[in-house]
PDB file of C-alpha atoms in Angstrom:
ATOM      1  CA  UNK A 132     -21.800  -8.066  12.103  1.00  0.00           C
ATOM      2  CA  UNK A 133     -19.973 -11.491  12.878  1.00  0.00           C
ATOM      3  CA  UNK A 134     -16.606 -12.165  11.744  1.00  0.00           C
ATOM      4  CA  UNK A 135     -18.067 -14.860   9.541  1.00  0.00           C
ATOM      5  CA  UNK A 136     -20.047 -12.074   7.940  1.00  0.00           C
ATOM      6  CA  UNK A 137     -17.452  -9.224   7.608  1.00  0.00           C
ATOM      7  CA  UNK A 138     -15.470 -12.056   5.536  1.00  0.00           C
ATOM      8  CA  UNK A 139     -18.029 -12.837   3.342  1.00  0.00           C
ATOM      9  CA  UNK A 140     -18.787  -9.209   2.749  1.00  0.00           C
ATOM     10  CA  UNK A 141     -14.839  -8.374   2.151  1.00  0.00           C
ATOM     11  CA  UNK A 142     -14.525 -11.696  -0.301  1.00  0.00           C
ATOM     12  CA  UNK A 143     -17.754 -10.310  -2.273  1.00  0.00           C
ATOM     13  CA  UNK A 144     -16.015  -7.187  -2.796  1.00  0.00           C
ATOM     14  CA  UNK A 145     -12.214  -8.647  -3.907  1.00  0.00           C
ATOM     15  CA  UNK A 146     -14.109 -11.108  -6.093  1.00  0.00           C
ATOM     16  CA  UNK A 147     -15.728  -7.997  -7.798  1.00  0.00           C
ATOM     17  CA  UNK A 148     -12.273  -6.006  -7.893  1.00  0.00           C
ATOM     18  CA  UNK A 149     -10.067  -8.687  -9.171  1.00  0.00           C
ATOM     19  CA  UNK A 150     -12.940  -9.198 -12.157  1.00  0.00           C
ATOM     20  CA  UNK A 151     -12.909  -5.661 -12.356  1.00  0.00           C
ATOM     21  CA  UNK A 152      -9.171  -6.005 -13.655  1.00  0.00           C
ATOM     22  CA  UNK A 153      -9.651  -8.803 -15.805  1.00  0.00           C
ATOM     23  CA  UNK A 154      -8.820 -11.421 -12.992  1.00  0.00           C
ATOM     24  CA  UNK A 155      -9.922 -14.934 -12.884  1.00  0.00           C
ATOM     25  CA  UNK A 156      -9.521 -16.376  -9.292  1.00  0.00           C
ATOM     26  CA  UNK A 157      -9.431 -15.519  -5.839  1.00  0.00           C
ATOM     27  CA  UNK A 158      -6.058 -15.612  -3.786  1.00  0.00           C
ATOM     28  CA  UNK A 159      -5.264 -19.212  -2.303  1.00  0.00           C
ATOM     29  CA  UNK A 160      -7.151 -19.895   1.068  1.00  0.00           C
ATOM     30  CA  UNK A 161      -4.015 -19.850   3.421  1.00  0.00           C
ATOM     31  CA  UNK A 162      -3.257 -16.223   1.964  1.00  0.00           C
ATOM     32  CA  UNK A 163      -6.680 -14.831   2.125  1.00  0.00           C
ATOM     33  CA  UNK A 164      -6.811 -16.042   5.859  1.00  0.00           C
ATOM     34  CA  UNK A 165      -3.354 -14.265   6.910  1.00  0.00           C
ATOM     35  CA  UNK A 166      -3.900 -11.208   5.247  1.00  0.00           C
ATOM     36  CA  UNK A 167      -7.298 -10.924   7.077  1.00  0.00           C
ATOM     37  CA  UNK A 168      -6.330 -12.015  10.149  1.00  0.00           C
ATOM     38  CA  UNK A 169      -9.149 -15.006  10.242  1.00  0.00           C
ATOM     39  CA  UNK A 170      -8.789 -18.739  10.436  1.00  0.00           C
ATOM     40  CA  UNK A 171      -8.865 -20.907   6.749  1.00  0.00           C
ATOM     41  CA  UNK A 172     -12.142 -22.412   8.302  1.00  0.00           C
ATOM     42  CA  UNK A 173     -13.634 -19.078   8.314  1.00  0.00           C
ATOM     43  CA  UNK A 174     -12.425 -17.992   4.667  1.00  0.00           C
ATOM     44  CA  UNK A 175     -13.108 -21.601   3.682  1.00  0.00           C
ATOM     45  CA  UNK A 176     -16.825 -20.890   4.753  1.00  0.00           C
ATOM     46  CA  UNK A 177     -16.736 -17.812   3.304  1.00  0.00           C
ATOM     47  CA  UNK A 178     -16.150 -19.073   0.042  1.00  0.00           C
ATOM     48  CA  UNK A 179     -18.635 -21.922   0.339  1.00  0.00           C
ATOM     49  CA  UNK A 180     -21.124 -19.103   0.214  1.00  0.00           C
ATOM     50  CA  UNK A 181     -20.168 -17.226  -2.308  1.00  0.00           C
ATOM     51  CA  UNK A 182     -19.924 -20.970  -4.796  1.00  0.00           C
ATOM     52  CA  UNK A 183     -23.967 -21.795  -3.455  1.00  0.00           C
ATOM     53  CA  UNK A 184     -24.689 -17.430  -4.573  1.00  0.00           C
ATOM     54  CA  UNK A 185     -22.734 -18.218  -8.542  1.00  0.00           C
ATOM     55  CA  UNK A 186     -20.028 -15.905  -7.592  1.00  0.00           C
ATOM     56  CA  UNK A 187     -17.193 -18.634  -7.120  1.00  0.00           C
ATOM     57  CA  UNK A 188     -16.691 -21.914  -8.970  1.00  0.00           C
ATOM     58  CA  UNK A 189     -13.951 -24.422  -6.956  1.00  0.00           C
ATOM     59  CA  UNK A 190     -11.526 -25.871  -9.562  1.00  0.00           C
ATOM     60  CA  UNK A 191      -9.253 -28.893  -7.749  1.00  0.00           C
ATOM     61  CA  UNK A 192      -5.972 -30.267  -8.756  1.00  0.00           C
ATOM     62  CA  UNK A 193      -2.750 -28.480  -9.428  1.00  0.00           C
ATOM     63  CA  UNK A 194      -4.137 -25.526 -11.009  1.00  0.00           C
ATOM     64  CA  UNK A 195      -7.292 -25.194  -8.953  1.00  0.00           C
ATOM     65  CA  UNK A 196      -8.353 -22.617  -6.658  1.00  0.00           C
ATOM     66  CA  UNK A 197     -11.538 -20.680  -6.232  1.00  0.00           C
ATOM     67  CA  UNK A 198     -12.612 -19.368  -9.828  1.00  0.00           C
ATOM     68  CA  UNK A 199     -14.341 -16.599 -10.524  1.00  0.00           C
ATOM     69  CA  UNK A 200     -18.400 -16.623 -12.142  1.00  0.00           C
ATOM     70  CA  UNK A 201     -18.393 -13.408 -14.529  1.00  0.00           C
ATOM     71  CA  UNK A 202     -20.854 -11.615 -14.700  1.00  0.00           C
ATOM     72  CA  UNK A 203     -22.140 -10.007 -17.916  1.00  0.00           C
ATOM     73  CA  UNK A 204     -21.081  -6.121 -18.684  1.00  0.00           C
ATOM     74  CA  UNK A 205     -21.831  -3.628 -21.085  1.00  0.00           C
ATOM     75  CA  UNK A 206     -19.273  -3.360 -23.658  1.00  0.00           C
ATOM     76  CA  UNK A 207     -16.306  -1.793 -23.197  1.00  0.00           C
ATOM     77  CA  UNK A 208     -14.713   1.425 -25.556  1.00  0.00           C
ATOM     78  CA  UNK A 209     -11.505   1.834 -24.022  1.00  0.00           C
ATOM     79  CA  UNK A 210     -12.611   5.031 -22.455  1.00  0.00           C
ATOM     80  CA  UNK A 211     -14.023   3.785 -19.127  1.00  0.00           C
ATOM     81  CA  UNK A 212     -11.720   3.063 -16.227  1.00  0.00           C
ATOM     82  CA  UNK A 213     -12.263  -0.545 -15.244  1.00  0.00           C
ATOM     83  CA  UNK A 214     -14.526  -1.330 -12.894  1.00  0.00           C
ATOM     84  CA  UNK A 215     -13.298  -2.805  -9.497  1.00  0.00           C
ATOM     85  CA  UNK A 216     -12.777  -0.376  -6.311  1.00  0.00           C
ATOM     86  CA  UNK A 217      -9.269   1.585  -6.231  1.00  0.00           C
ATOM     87  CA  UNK A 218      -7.840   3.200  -3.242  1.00  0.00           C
ATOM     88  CA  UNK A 219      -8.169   6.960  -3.756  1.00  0.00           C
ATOM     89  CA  UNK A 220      -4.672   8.283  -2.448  1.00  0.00           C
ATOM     90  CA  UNK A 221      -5.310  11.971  -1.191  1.00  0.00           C
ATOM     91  CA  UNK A 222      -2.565  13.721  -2.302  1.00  0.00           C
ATOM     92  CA  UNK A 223      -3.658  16.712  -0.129  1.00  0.00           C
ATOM     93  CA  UNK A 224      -3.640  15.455   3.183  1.00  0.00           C
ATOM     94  CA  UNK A 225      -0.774  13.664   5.439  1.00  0.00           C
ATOM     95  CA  UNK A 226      -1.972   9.905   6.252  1.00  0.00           C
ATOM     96  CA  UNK A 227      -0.329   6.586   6.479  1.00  0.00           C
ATOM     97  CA  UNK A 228      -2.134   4.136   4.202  1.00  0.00           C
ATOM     98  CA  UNK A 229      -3.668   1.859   6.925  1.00  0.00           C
ATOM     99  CA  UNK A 230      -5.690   5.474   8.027  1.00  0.00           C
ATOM    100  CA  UNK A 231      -6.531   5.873   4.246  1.00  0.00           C
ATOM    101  CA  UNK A 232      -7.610   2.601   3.882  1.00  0.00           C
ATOM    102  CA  UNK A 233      -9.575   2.165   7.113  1.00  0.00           C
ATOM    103  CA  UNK A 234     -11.533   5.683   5.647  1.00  0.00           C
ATOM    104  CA  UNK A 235     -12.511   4.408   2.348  1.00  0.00           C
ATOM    105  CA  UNK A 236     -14.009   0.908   3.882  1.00  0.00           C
ATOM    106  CA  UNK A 237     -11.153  -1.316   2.772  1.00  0.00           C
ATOM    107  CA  UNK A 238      -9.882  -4.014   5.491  1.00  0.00           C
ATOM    108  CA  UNK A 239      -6.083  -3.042   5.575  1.00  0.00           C
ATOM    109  CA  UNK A 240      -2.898  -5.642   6.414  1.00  0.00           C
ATOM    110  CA  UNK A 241       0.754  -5.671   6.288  1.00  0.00           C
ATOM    111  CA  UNK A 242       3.358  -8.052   6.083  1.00  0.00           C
ATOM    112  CA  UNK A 243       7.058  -6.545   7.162  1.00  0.00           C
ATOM    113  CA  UNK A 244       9.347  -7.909   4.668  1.00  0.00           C
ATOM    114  CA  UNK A 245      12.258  -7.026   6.407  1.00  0.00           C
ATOM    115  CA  UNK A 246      13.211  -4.208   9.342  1.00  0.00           C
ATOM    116  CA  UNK A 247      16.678  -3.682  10.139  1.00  0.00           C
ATOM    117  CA  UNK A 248      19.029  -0.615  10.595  1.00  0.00           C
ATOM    118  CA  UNK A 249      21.407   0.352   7.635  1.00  0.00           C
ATOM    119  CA  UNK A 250      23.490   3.614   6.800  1.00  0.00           C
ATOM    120  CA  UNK A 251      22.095   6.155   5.487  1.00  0.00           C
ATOM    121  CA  UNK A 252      24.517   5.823   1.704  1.00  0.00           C
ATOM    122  CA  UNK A 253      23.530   8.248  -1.433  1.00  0.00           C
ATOM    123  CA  UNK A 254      20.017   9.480  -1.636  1.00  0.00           C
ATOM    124  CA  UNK A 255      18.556   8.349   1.943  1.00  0.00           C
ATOM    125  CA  UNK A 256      21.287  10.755   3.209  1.00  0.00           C
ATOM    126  CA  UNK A 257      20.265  13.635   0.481  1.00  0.00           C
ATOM    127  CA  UNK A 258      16.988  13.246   1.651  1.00  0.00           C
ATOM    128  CA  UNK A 259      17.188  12.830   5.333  1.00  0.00           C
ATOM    129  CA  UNK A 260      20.226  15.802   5.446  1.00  0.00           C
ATOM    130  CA  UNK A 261      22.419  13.730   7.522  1.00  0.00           C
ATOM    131  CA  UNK A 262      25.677  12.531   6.981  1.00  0.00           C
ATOM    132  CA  UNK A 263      26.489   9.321   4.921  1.00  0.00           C
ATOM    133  CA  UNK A 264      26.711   6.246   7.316  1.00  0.00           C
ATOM    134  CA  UNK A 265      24.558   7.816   9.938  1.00  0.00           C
ATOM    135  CA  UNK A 266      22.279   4.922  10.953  1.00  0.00           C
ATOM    136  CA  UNK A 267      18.730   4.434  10.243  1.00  0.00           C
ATOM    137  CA  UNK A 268      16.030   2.365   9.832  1.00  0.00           C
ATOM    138  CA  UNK A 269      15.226   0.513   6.645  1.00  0.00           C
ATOM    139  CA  UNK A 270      11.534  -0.713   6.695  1.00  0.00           C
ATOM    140  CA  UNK A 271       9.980  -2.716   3.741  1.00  0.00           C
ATOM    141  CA  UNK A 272       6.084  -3.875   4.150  1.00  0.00           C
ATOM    142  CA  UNK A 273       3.751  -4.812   1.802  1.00  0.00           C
ATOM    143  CA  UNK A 274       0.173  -3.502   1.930  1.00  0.00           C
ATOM    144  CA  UNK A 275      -2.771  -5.210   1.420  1.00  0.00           C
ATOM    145  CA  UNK A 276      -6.528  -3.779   1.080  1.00  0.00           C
ATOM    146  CA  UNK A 277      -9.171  -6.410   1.224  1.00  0.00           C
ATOM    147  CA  UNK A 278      -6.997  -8.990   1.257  1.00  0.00           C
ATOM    148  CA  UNK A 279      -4.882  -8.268  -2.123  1.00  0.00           C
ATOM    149  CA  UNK A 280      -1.907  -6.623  -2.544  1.00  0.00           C
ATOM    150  CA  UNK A 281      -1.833  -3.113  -2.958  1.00  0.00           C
ATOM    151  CA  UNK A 282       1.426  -1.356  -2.125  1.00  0.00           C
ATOM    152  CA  UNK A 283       5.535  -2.136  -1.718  1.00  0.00           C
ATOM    153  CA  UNK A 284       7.168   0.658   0.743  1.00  0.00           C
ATOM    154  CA  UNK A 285      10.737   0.693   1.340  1.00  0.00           C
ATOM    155  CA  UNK A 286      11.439   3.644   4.658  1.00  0.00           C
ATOM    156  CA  UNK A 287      13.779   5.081   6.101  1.00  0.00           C
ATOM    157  CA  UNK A 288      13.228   6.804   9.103  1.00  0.00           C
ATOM    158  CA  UNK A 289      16.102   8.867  11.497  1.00  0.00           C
ATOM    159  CA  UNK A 290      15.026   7.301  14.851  1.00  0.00           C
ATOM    160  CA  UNK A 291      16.959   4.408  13.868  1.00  0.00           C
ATOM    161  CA  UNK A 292      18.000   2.006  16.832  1.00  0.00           C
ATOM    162  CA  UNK A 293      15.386   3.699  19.041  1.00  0.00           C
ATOM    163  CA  UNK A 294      12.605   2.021  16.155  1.00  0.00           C
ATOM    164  CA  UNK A 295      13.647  -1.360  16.950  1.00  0.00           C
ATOM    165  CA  UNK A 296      10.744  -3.357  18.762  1.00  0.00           C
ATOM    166  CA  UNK A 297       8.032  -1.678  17.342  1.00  0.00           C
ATOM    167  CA  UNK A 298       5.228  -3.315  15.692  1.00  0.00           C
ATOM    168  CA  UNK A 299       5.655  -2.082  12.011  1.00  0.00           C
ATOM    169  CA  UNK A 300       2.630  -3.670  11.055  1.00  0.00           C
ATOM    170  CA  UNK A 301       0.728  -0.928  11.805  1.00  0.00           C
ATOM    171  CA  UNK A 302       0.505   2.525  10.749  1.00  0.00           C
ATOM    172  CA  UNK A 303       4.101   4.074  10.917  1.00  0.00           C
ATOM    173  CA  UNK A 304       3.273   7.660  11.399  1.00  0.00           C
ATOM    174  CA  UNK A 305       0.507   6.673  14.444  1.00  0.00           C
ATOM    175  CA  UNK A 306       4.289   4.640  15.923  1.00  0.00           C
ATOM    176  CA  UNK A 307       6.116   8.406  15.217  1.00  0.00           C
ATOM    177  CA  UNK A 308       3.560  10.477  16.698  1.00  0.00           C
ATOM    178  CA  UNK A 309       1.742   8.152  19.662  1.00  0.00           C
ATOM    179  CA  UNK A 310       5.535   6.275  20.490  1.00  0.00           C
ATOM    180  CA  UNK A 311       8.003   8.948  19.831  1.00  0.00           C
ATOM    181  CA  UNK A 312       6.228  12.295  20.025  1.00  0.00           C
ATOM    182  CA  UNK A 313       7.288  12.918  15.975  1.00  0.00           C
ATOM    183  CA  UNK A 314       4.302  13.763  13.917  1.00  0.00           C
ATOM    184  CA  UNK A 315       4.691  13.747  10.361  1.00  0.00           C
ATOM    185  CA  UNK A 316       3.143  17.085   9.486  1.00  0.00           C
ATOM    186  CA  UNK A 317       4.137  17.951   5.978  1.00  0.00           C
ATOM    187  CA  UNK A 318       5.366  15.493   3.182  1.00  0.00           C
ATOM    188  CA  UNK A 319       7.370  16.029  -0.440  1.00  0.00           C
ATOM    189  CA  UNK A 320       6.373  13.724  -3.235  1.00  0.00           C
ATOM    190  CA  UNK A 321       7.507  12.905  -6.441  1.00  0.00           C
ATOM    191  CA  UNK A 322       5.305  10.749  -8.441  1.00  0.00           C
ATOM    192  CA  UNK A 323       6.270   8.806 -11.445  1.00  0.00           C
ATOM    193  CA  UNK A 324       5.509   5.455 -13.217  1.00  0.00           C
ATOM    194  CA  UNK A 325       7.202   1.877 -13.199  1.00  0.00           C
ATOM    195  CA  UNK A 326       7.330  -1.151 -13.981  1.00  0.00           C
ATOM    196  CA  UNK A 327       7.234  -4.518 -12.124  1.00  0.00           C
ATOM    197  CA  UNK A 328      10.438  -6.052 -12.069  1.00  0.00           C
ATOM    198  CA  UNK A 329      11.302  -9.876 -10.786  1.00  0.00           C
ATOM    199  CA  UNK A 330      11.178  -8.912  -7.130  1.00  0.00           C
ATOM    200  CA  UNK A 331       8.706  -6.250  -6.923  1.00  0.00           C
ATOM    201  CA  UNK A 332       6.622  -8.295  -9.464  1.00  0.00           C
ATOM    202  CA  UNK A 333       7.250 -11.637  -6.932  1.00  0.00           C
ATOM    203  CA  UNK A 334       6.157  -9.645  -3.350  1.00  0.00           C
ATOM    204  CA  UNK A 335       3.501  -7.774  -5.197  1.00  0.00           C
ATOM    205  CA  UNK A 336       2.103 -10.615  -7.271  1.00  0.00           C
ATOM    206  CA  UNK A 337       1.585  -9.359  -9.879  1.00  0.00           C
ATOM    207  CA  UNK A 338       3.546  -9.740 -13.449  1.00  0.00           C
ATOM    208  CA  UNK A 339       6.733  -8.331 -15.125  1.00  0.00           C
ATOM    209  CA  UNK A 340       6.435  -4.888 -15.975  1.00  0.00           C
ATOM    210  CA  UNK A 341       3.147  -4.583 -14.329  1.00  0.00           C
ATOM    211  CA  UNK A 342       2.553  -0.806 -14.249  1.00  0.00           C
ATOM    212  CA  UNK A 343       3.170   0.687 -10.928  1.00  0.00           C
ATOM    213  CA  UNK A 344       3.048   4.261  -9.715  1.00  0.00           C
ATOM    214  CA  UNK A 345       6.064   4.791  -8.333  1.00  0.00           C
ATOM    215  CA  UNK A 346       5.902   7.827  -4.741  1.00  0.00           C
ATOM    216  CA  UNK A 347       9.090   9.050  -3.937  1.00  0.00           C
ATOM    217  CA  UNK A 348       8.477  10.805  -0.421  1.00  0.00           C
ATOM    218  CA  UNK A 349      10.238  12.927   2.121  1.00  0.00           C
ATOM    219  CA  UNK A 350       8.240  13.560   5.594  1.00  0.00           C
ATOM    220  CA  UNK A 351       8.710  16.484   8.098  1.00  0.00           C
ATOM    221  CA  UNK A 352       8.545  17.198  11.363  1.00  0.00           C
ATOM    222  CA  UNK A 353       6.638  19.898  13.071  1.00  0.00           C
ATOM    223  CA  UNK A 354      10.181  21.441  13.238  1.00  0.00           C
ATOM    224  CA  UNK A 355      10.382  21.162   9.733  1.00  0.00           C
ATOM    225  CA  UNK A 356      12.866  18.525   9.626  1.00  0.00           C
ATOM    226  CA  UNK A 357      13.142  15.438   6.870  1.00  0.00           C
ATOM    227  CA  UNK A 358      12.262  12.189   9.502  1.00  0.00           C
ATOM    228  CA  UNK A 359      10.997  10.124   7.039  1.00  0.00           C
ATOM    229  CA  UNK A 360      12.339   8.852   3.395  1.00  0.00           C
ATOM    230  CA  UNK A 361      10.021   6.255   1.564  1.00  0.00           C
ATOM    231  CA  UNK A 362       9.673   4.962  -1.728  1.00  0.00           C
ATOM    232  CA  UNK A 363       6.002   3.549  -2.493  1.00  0.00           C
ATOM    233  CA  UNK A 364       5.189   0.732  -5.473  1.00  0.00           C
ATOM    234  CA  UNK A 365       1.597   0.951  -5.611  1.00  0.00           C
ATOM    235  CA  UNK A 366      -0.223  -0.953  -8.044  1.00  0.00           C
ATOM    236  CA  UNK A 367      -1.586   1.036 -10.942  1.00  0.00           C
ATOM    237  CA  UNK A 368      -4.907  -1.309 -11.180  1.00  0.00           C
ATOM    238  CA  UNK A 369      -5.736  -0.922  -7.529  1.00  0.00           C
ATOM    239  CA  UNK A 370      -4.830   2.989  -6.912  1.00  0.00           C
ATOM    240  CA  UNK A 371      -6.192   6.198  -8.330  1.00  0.00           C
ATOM    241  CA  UNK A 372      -4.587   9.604  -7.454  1.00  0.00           C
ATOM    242  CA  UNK A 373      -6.602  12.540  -5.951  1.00  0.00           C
ATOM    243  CA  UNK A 374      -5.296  16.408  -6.149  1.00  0.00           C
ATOM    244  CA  UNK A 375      -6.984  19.297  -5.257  1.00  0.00           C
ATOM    245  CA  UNK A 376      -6.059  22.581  -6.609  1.00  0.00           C
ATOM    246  CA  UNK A 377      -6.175  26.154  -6.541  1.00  0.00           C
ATOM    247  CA  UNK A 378      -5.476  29.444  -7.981  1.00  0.00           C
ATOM    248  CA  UNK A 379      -3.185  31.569  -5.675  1.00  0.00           C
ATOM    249  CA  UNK A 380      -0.916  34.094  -5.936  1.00  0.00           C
ATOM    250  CA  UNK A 381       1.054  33.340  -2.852  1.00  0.00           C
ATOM    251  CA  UNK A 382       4.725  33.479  -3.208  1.00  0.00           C
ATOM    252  CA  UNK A 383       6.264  29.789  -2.700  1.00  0.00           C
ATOM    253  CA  UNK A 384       8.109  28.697   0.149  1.00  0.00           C
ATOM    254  CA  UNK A 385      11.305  30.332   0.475  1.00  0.00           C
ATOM    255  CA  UNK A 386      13.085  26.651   0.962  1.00  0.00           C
ATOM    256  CA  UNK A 387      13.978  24.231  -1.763  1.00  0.00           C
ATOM    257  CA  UNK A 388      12.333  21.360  -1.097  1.00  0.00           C
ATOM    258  CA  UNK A 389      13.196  17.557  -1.637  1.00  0.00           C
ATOM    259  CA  UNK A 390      13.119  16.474  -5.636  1.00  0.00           C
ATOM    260  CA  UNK A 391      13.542  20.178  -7.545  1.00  0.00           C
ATOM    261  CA  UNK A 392      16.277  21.376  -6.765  1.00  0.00           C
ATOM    262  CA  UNK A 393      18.931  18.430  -7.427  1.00  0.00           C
ATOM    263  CA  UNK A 394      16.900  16.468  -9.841  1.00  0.00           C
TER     264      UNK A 394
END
């Protein structure tokens, strides 16, 4: 499959997701193309195709864009969870999301936001179990799958000064492991729910008080130590949450992990 061809194929299926959550049009051209990694001729192609198939409709002037066609549905009860593709994050296993992503068929990008090193004040130190000031790195990315947003992460991550260079738009525990030698082997999360505020809302695009699901994370080392502390925004409409679980009897682990003792 051509380049050409994996575009159209990824703009047929964001056309169908952003319907799926009651959108109207697809992100501007220049966007689309950056977040893909693909010239504006290509996208602009792409979308040329998908107006002569009924799926698009190009509106000019200052509120134009490419519109979406909707299709018919059957009526809706409340019940159903909207249509559109999510990404299923496996709470069971350890991945980045670019690995998760790549697995469930979705073309993954990243945008750094920023990447700098900062002390490690209040709750990075808590979490990382190092002393306030030490320095780390402060990473914040946003995620995109198929070429709309998905996430907001915010890490922090021990290495510090020996990060800086890296190429943080890619998968940041491949960097650990293949770079540094640190796998991520086990994580802590805490999950609750948020919502958008003006600067989330603004690198997210999406609107105030948006719902978000909100993953408050510590990582570990394979010597058990916190490497990793990273607070996730991912969008509520675009992510569904997979557990697996079991009936044991086995006794918990005898340490106190991140989020229940203190909190």
């Amino acid at each position: 499959m051509t380049l050409a061809d994996e575009t159209v194929v990824t703009l047929r299926r964001l056309a169908d997701d952003i319907e799926g959550r009651g959108g109207t049009k697809l992100p501007p051209e220049r966007e689309i193309a950056q977040r893909l990694g693909v010239s504006r001729a290509t996208v602009r192609r792409a979308i040329d195709l998908l107006v002569r198939e009924g799926r698009i409709r190009r509106v000019v002037g200052r509120t134009g864009g490419a519109y979406l066609v909707r299709s018919s549905g059957a009526e809706v009860t409340g019940f159903e969870l909207p249509s559109g593709r999510r990404l299923a994050r496996d709470l069971n296993t350890v991945r980045g999301v670019p690995e998760m992503l790549n697995l469930q068929g979705f073309v993954e990008g990243t945008r750094v936001v920023d990447a700098r090193l900062v002390p490690a004040n209040g709750a990075v130190a808590r979490a990382l179990e190092v002393d306030s000031e030490t320095e780390v790195l402060s990473l914040l990315r946003v995620r995109f799958a198929d070429a709309d947003t998905l996430s907001l992460d915010h890490a922090y991550v021990t290495l510090g000064r020996k990060m800086i260079g890296c190429d943080f738009s890619t998968s940041l525990y491949a960097t650990l492991q293949d770079r540094f030698g640190v796998p991520i082997v086990a994580t802590d999360e805490i999950i609750d729910t948020v919502g958008a505020n003006e600067r989330t809302g603004r690198l997210l695009g999406v609107p105030l008080e948006a719902p978000l699901l909100r993953l408050e994370r510590v990582g570990y080392d394979a010597h058990d130590r916190p490497t990793e502390y990273s607070i996730d925004l991912f969008r509520a409409d675009r992510t569904r949450l997979r557990v697996r679980t079991t009936s044991s009897d086995t006794e918990p682990s005898s340490r106190v992990r991140f989020g229940y003792a203190d909190r």
